[in-house]
């Protein structure tokens, strides 16, 4: 990774209220992460993906398997990110359905080895373990590089110094992973060992339409043509 290239930090926020505590927490973390990157001599731009306005597109993509234009743009931003902050509200001891549904429509290889910071908010401290119990395993399945420290905030946490300390620790961890380029190094060297979706959204997708042999019986049938007839002398 070039030291001169500005890094891109993408914030994925599943809050639906205005103002959203999930968005406020994510923005606070992002500010600290950008500051930490600056202390390492790196510049970073922050982009936001608000899932609330994409809710209908996400639902349609789950049903049809085809994301709309706005959702495709969001997926493209996530694919190009050098680091990600995810923030979800917690309802009834579970992550937001909108948050989970967004990641359900992604290709499994989209965030492979990508540094990700996990955050959540809730109306009660009783939900404090949801990040570790539900969100971290999801990103482990997606093979992301989740930072060691997650961030959770209930109403009573906002004015406490402990929340600021935890945000600072998690932000430094994310910045260190982003600046090191370890995610790119892992993905670039191990990319062929992962399963990929043909013509998927991952930026390192190894198969394109130009690389596929369309002159096969199956591909000719799929394109509406006739397969080669079997010949007794040649075997086809």
PDB file of N, CA and C in Angstrom, residues 22 55 86 99 140 166 175 189-190 204 208 218:
ATOM      1  N   UNK A  22     -26.930   5.333  17.050  1.00  0.00           N
ATOM      2  CA  UNK A  22     -25.960   4.488  16.336  1.00  0.00           C
ATOM      3  C   UNK A  22     -25.076   5.335  15.424  1.00  0.00           C
ATOM      4  N   UNK A  55     -33.494   0.725   2.921  1.00  0.00           N
ATOM      5  CA  UNK A  55     -34.260  -0.405   3.455  1.00  0.00           C
ATOM      6  C   UNK A  55     -35.088  -1.113   2.386  1.00  0.00           C
ATOM      7  N   UNK A  86     -18.865  -0.384  11.609  1.00  0.00           N
ATOM      8  CA  UNK A  86     -20.273  -0.767  11.542  1.00  0.00           C
ATOM      9  C   UNK A  86     -20.934  -0.430  12.869  1.00  0.00           C
ATOM     10  N   UNK A  99     -29.670  -4.095   9.569  1.00  0.00           N
ATOM     11  CA  UNK A  99     -28.215  -4.301   9.576  1.00  0.00           C
ATOM     12  C   UNK A  99     -27.863  -5.694   9.068  1.00  0.00           C
ATOM     13  N   UNK A 140     -16.677 -12.829  11.407  1.00  0.00           N
ATOM     14  CA  UNK A 140     -15.725 -13.942  11.314  1.00  0.00           C
ATOM     15  C   UNK A 140     -16.089 -14.824  10.128  1.00  0.00           C
ATOM     16  N   UNK A 166     -12.822   3.612  25.655  1.00  0.00           N
ATOM     17  CA  UNK A 166     -13.023   2.425  24.806  1.00  0.00           C
ATOM     18  C   UNK A 166     -13.042   2.817  23.331  1.00  0.00           C
ATOM     19  N   UNK A 175      -7.084   2.067  13.160  1.00  0.00           N
ATOM     20  CA  UNK A 175      -6.112   2.870  12.421  1.00  0.00           C
ATOM     21  C   UNK A 175      -4.822   2.094  12.170  1.00  0.00           C
ATOM     22  N   UNK A 189      -2.553 -12.242  -1.293  1.00  0.00           N
ATOM     23  CA  UNK A 189      -1.788 -13.488  -1.336  1.00  0.00           C
ATOM     24  C   UNK A 189      -2.665 -14.726  -1.215  1.00  0.00           C
ATOM     25  N   UNK A 190      -3.813 -14.595  -0.571  1.00  0.00           N
ATOM     26  CA  UNK A 190      -4.660 -15.772  -0.336  1.00  0.00           C
ATOM     27  C   UNK A 190      -5.939 -15.753  -1.156  1.00  0.00           C
ATOM     28  N   UNK A 204     -11.308  -7.533  -5.833  1.00  0.00           N
ATOM     29  CA  UNK A 204     -10.272  -8.426  -6.329  1.00  0.00           C
ATOM     30  C   UNK A 204     -10.868  -9.628  -7.055  1.00  0.00           C
ATOM     31  N   UNK A 208     -13.807 -12.754 -14.597  1.00  0.00           N
ATOM     32  CA  UNK A 208     -14.625 -11.790 -15.310  1.00  0.00           C
ATOM     33  C   UNK A 208     -15.242 -12.497 -16.503  1.00  0.00           C
ATOM     34  N   UNK A 218     -23.081 -26.362 -22.152  1.00  0.00           N
ATOM     35  CA  UNK A 218     -23.922 -25.749 -21.129  1.00  0.00           C
ATOM     36  C   UNK A 218     -24.099 -24.261 -21.382  1.00  0.00           C
TER      37      UNK A 218
END
